[in-house]
XYZ file of C-alpha atoms in Angstrom:
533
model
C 2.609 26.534 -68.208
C 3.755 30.168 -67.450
C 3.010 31.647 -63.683
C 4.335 34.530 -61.795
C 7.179 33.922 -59.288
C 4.668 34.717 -56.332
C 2.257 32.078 -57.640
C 5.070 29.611 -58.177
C 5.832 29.949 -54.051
C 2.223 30.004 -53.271
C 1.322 26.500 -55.579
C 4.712 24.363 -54.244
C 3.617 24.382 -50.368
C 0.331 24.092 -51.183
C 0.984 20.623 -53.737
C 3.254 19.155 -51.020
C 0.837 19.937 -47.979
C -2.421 17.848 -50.142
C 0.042 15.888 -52.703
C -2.885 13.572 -53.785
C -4.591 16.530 -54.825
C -4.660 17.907 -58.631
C -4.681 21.162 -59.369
C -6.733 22.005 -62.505
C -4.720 22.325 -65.447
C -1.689 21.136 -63.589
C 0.509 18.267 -63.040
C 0.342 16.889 -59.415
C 3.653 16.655 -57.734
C 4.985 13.393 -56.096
C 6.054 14.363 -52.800
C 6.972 10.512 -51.387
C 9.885 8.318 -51.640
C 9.657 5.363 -54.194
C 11.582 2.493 -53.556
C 15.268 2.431 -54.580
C 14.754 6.382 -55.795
C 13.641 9.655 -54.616
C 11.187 11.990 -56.792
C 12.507 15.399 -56.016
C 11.479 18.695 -57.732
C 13.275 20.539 -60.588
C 12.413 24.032 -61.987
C 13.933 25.683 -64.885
C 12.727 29.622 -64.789
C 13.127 31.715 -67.334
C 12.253 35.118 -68.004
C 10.274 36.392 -71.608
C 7.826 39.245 -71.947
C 4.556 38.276 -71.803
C 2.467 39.438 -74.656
C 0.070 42.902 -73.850
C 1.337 43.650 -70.588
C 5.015 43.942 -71.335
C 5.764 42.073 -67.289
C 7.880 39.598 -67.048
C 6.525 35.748 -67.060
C 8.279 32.738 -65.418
C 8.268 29.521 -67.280
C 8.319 26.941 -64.599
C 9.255 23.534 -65.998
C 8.562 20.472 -63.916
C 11.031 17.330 -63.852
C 12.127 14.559 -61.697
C 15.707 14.035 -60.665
C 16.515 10.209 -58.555
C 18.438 10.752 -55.611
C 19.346 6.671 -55.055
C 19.885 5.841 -51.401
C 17.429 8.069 -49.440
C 15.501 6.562 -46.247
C 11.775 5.230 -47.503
C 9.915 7.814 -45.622
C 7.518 11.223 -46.374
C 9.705 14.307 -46.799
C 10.015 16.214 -43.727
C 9.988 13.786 -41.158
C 13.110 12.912 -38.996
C 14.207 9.113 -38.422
C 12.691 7.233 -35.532
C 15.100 7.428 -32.750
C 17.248 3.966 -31.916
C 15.092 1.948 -29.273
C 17.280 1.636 -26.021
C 18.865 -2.091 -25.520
C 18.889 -3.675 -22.223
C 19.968 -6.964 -21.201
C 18.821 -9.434 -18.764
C 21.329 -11.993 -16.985
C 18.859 -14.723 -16.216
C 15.871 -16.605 -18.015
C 13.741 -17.451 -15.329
C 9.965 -16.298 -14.409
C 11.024 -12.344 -13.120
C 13.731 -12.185 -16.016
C 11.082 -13.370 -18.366
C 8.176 -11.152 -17.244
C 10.422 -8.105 -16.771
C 11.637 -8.498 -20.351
C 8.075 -9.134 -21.708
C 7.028 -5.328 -20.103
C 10.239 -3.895 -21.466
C 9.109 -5.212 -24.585
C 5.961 -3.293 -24.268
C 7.238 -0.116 -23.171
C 9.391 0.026 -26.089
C 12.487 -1.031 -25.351
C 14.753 -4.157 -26.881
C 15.873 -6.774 -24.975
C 18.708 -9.365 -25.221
C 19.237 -12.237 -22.235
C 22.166 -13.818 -20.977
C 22.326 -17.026 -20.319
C 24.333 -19.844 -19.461
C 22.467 -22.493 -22.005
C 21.213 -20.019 -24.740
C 19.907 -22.688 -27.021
C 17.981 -24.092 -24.127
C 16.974 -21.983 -22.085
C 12.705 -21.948 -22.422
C 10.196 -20.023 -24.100
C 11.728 -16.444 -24.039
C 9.476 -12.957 -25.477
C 8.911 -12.651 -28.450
C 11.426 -9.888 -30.042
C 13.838 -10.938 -27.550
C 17.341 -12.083 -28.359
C 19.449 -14.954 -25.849
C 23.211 -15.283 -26.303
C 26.138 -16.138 -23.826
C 26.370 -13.773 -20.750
C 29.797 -12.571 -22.657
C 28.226 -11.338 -25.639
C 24.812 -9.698 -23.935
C 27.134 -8.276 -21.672
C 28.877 -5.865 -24.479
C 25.406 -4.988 -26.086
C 24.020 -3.007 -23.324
C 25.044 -0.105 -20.537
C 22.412 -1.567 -17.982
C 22.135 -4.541 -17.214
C 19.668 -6.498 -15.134
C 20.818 -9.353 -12.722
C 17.851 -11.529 -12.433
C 20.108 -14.407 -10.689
C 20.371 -16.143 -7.579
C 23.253 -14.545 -5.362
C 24.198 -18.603 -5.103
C 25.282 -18.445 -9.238
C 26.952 -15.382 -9.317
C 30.026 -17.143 -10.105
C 29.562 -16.446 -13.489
C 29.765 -12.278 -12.936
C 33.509 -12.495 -12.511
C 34.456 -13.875 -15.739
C 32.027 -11.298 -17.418
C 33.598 -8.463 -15.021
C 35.897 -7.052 -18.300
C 32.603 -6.295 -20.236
C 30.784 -4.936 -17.447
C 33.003 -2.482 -16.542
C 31.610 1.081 -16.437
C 28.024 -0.276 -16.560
C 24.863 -0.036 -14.457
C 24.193 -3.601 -12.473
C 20.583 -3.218 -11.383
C 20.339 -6.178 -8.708
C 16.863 -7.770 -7.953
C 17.524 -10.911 -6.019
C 16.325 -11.552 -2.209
C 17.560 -14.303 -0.338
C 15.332 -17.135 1.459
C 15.440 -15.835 5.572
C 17.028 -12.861 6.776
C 20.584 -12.558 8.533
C 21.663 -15.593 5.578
C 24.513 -13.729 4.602
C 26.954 -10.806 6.599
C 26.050 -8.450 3.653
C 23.593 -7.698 1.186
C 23.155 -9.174 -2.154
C 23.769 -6.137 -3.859
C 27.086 -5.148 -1.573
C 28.133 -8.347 -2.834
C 27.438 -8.170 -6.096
C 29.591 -4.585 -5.989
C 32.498 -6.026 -4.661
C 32.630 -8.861 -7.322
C 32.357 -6.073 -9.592
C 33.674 -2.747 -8.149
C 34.482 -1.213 -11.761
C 30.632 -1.417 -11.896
C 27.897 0.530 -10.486
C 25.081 -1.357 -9.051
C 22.063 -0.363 -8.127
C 19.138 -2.513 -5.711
C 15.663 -2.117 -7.030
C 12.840 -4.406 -8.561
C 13.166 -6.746 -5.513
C 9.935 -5.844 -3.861
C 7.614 -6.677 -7.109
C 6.862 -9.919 -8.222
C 6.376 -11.767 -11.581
C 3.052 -12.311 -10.979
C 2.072 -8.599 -10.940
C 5.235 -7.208 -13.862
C 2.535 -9.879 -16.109
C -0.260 -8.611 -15.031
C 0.318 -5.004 -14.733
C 1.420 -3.684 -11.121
C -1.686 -2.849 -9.191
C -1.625 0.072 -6.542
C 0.417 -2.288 -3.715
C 2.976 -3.691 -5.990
C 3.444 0.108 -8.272
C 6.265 1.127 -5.387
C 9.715 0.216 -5.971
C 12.575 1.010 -3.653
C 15.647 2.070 -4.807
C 19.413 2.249 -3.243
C 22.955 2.621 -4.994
C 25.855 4.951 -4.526
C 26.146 6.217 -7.700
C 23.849 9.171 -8.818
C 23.601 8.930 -12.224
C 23.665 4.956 -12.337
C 19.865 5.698 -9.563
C 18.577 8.109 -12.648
C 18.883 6.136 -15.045
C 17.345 3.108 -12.712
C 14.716 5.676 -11.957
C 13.599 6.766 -15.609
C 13.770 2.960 -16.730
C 11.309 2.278 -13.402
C 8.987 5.191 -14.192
C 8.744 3.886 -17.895
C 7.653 0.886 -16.677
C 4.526 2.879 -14.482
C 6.130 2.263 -11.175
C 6.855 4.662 -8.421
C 10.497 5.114 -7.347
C 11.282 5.893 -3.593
C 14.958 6.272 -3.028
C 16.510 4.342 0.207
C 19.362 6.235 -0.399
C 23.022 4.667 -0.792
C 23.757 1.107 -1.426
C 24.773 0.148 2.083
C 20.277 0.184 2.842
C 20.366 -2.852 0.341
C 20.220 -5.306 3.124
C 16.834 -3.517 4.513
C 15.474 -3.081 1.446
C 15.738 -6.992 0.624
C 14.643 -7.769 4.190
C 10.723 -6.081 2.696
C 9.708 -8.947 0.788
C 11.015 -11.331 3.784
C 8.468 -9.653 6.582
C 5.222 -11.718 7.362
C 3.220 -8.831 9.160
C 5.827 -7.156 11.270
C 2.659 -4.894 12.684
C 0.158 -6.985 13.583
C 2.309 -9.543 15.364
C 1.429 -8.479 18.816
C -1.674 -7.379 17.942
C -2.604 -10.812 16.867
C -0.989 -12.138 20.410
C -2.778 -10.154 22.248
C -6.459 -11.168 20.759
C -5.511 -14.637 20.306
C -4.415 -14.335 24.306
C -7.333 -12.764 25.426
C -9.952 -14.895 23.237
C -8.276 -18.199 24.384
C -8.259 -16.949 28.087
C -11.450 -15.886 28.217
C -13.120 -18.753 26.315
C -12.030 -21.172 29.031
C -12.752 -18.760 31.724
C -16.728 -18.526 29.972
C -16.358 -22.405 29.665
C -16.261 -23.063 33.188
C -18.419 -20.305 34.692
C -20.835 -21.685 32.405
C -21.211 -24.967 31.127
C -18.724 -26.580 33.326
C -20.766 -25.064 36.199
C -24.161 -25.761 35.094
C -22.921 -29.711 34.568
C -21.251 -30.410 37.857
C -24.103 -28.012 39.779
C -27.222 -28.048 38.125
C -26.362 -31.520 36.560
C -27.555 -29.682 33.240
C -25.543 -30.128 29.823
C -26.067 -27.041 27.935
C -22.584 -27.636 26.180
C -24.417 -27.019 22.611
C -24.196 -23.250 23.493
C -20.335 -23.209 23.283
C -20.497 -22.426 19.285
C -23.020 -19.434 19.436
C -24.125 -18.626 22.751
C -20.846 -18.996 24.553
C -18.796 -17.472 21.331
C -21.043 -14.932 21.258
C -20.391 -13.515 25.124
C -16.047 -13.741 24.197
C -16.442 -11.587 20.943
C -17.501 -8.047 22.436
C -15.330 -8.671 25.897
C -12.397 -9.327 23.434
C -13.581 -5.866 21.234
C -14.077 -3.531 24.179
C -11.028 -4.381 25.909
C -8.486 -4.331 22.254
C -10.460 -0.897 21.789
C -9.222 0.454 24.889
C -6.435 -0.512 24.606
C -5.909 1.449 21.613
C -6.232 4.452 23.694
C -5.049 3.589 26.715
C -0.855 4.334 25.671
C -1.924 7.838 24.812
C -3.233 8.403 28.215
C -0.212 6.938 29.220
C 1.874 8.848 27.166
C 0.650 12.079 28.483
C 0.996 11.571 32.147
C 4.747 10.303 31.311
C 4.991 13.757 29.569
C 3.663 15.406 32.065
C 5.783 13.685 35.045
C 8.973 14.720 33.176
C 8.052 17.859 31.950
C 9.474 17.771 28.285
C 8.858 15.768 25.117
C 12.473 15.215 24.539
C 12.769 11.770 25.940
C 12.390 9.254 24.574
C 9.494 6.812 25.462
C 10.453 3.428 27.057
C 10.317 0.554 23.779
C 7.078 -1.352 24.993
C 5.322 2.106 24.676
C 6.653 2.636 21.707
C 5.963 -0.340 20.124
C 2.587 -0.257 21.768
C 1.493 3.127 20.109
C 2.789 2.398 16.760
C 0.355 -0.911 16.565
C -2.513 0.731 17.716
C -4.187 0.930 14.317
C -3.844 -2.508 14.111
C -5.378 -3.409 17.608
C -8.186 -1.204 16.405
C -9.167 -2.993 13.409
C -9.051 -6.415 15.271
C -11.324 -5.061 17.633
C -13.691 -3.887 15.024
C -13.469 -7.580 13.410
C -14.616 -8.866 16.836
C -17.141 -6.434 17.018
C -18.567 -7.330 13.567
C -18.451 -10.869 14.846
C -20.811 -9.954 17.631
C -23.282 -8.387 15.012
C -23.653 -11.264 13.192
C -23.884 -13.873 15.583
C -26.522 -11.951 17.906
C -28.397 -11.696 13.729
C -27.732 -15.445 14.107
C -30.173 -16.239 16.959
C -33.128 -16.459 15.961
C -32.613 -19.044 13.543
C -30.880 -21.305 15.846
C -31.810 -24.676 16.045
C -31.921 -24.663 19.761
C -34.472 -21.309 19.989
C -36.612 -22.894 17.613
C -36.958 -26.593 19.106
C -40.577 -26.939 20.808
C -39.654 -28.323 23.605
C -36.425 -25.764 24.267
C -38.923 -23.001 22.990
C -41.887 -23.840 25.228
C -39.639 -24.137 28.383
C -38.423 -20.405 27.405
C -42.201 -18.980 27.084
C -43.146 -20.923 30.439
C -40.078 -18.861 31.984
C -41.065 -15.914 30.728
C -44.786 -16.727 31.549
C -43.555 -17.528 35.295
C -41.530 -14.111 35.775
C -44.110 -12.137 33.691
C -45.623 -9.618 36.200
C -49.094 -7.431 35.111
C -47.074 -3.856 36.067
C -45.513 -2.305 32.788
C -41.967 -1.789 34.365
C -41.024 1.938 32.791
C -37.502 1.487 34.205
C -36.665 -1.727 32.424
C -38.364 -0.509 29.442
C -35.537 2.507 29.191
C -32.576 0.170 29.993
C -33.422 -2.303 27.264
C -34.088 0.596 24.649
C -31.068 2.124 25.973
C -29.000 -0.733 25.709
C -29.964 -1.368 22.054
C -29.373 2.304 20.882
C -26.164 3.086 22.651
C -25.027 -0.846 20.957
C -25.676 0.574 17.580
C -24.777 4.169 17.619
C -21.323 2.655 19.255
C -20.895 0.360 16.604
C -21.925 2.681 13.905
C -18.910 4.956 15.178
C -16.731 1.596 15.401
C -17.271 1.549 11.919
C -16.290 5.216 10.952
C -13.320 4.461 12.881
C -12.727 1.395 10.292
C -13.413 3.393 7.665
C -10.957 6.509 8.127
C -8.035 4.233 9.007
C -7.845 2.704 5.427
C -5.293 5.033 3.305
C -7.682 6.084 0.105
C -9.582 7.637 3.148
C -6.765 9.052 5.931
C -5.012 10.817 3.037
C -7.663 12.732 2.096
C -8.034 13.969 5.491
C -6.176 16.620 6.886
C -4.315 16.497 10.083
C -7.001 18.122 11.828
C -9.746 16.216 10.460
C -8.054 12.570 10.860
C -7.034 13.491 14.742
C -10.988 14.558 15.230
C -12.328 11.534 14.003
C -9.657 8.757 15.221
C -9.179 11.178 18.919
C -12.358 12.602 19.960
C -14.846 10.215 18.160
C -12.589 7.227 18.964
C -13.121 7.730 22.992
C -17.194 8.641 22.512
C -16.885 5.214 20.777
C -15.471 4.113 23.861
C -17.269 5.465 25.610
C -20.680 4.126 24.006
C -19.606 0.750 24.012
C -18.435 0.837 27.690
C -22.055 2.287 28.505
C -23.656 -0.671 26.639
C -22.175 -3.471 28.492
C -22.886 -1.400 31.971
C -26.695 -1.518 30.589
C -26.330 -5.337 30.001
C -25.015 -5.572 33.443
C -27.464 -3.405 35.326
C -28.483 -4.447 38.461
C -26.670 -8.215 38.070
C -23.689 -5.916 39.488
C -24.779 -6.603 42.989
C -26.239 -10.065 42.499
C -24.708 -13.365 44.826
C -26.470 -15.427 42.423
C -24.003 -13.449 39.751
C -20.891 -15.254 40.862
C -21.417 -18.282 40.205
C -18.107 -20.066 42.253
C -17.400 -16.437 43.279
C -16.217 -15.822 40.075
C -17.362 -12.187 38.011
C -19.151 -12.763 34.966
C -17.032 -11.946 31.979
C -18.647 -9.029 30.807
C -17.605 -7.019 34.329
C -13.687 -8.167 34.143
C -13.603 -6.271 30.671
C -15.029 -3.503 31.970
C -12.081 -2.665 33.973
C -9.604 -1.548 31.301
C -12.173 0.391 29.502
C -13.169 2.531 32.600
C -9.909 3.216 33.735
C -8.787 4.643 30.374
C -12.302 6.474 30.862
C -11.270 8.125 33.790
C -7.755 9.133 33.107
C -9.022 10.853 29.822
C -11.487 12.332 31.896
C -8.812 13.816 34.232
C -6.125 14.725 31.019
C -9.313 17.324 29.400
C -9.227 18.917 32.888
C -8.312 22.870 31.713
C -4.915 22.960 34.211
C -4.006 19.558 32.813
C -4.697 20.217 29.088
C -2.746 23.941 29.314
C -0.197 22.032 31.012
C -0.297 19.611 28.616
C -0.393 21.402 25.532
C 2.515 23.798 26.547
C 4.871 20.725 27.274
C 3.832 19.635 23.579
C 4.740 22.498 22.120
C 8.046 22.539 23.455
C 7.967 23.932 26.678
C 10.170 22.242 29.716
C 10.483 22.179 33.186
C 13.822 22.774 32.968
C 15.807 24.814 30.769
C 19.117 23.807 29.146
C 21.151 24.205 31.606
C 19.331 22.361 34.508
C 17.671 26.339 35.654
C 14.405 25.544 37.374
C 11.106 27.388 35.817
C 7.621 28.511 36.298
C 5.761 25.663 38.293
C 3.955 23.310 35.711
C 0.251 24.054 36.501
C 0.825 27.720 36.768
């Protein structure tokens, strides 16, 4: 076969880019590896004159020539990089679901462990051997023990030397021990560098895939590239990384998993205090009253009628008092004239819960909802006897005059209930983070600020409409006791009124420049402009 040098570097790219192809009237090169041997290309060229035109004619000849010990693979592609070894100190469930999603990332995994031939089902792929010998495989390795047996890490402390410890234990309580697990673990092994992290997710979810709460992981060491490479094996893994900074924030970082709702504590005090008090203060006002005066036992009501009466007092009051340390807040701003200081630790702690006092209170209001749905369907509403003694009632006080003015407190009453609780709900709704974060600033302080006191203030107008004229009632105070609905109408009217007072223009200026950083007086104890001015 004779071709011209240009057709000869034209026809070799194009055989080895489609090498199953055959050209007509031409061999097919073999562009892959056969086992043991590789098929390579050899061309002898010579040059002869062609016969009419007198141009030169390349005779391309084509051979094979066996290079032996070449990698099994098509021409042109480089070798697979090495997959990274880590090991695992520790067989038990978080060693063996962290080295099941190494596994699956891609990485190779060998465990150390003090009984390797009998240690339990391990993942497949994975390799067990003594804590000495995993130890010298690996430059990170991960300490999925019990601080209690870590009396093993200082006969291993040779091997480990100059490697990344990535510690994951927690202990049982907090305060257990005078340092963290992780300080520990460093000063068993100071030629080391140890990192905290993985503590805060669970087997459970490294099985199951880590769901949007268990994706964060905290990290803390004091050596920066020992935290990268922590960090890259963490993001690998699809977690998030958030760095506590050095290793001495180990102990707060293992004190996470310990907490059993650190922010709703006294939020859950306070409703469980005021539902308790004001139960037993409904109790006696009302079936307690009605036995030992009216010799009447109407104790059936205590599930619905009676639970149904301590729900919204327990909602309006948590509600204000959601807003009731801002107003607070404010007037201490504005009797020291500065933000600087520092607000006394019950306020403090009392603003930072108020999300949480604001969901309880929607619970209780949802509560209310459904038990006034649950009514009508009571057994006790639709008993003859109960229900005829009801119509005769209503019969008896039934007068021929359409009363306009009642008519437009009960209609009242319902709508100001529903648009109140349909703004209770919005409330709900923005607080939950997928919601508040797309927000901005602005947006999130209208919503929670401004709609949160029209809230209020709906829901304190519909208990006054329930009230009505029963304000000014004897027959109201029954053992010259309020009814419950008018003691939780205090709070909610007194944070009415001192809002009321803080949107005053002089107050608000005032207010606003004191925010912004504005103080009575200056740094050196010089007095100012007057406040109001």
């Amino acid at each position: 076969m004779y071709c011209s040098p240009q057709h000869l570097c034209s026809l070799l790219p194009f055989a080895l880019e489609f090498p199953g192809e055959v050209l007509p009237g031409k061999a097919a090169p073999m562009p892959y590896m056969v086992w043991g041997q590789n098929v390579g290309y050899k061309t002898n060229v010579s040059q002869s004159v062609s016969q009419g035109n007198g141009e030169p004619q390349t005779h391309c000849a084509m051979s094979t020539e066996v290079k032996p010990g070449m990698s099994l693979r098509p021409l042109g592609m480089e070798p697979p990089p090495e997959r990274e070894l880590l090991c695992i100190f520790g067989t038990g469930d978080l060693g063996r679901s962290l080295g099941q999603r190494l596994l699956q990332t891609g990485y190779r995994v060998v465990y150390g462990s003090r009984r390797p031939h009998s240690c339990g089902p391990l993942p497949p792929g994975a390799q067990v051997m003594s804590h000495t010998e995993a130890a010298q495989l690996a430059a990170v390795v991960i300490v999925c023990v019990h601080r209690e047996h870590y009396d093993f890490m200082e006969e291993v402390a040779p091997q480990l030397k100059g490697k990344v410890l990535v510690d994951v234990s927690n202990n049982s309580k907090k305060g257990l021990y005078p340092e963290s697990n992780a300080e520990f673990l460093q000063s068993l092994i100071p030629a080391a560098s140890v990192v905290k992290a993985f503590n805060t997710v669970s087997a459970w979810s490294l099985q199951n895939g880590p769901s949007d709460a268990h994706r964060q992981v905290f990290l803390c060491g004091d050596k920066a590239e020992a935290k990268q490479a922590v960090r890259e094996l963490a993001t690998r893994l699809g977690l998030s990384v958030l760095d506590r900074g050095s290793l001495s924030a180990a102990r707060e970082v293992e004190d996470f998993p310990l907490q059993l709702f650190p922010e709703w504590r006294l939020p859950l005090c306070i409703a469980t205090g005021l539902t308790a008090f004001f139960f037993f203060y409904l109790l006696i006002r009302d079936v307690i009253y009605a036995y030992v005066e009216q010799d009447k036992d109407i104790s059936f009501r205590i599930m619905v009628s009676l639970a149904n009466k301590v729900f919204p007092i327990v909602s309006l009051i948590m509600l204000s008092l959601c807003y009731l340390p801002g107003v607070m807040a404010a007037i201490l701003q504005l009797y020291r004239g500065t933000k600087y200081r520092r607000f006394p630790d019950w306020l403090d702690h009392w603003m930072l819960c108020r999300k949480q006092l604001g969901l309880l209170a929607l619970g209780f209001a949802f509560l209310h909802v459904l038990y006034t749905l649950l009514i009508p369907i009571r057994y006790a509403v639709q008993h003859p006897s109960i229900a005829s003694t009801h119509l005769q009632e209503k019969m008896h006080n039934l007068t021929a005059v359409f009363d306009t003015t009642s008519a437009w407190r009960t209609d009242s009453y319902f709508s100001v209930g529903i648009l109140g609780f349909a703004l209770y709900v919005l409330l709900g709704i923005t607080s939950l983070p997928s919601v508040s974060n797309a927000l901005s600033w602005r947006e999130f302080s209208f919503v929670q600020s401004k709609l949160g006191h029209l809230t209020l203030l709906l829901c304190t107008l519909h208990t006054y409409l329930y009230g009505w004229n029963k304000f000014l009632r004897p027959s109201t105070y029954k053992w010259c006791t309020p009814p419950g609905y008018m003691l939780c109408l205090v709070v909610p009217s007194v944070v009415l009124v001192l809002k009321l007072l803080m949107v005053l223009p002089c107050v608000d200026r005032s207010l606003g420049r004191i925010r912004q950083g504005w103080e009575r007086t200056g740094p050196e104890g010089e007095g100012t402009k007057p406040l109001m001015a």
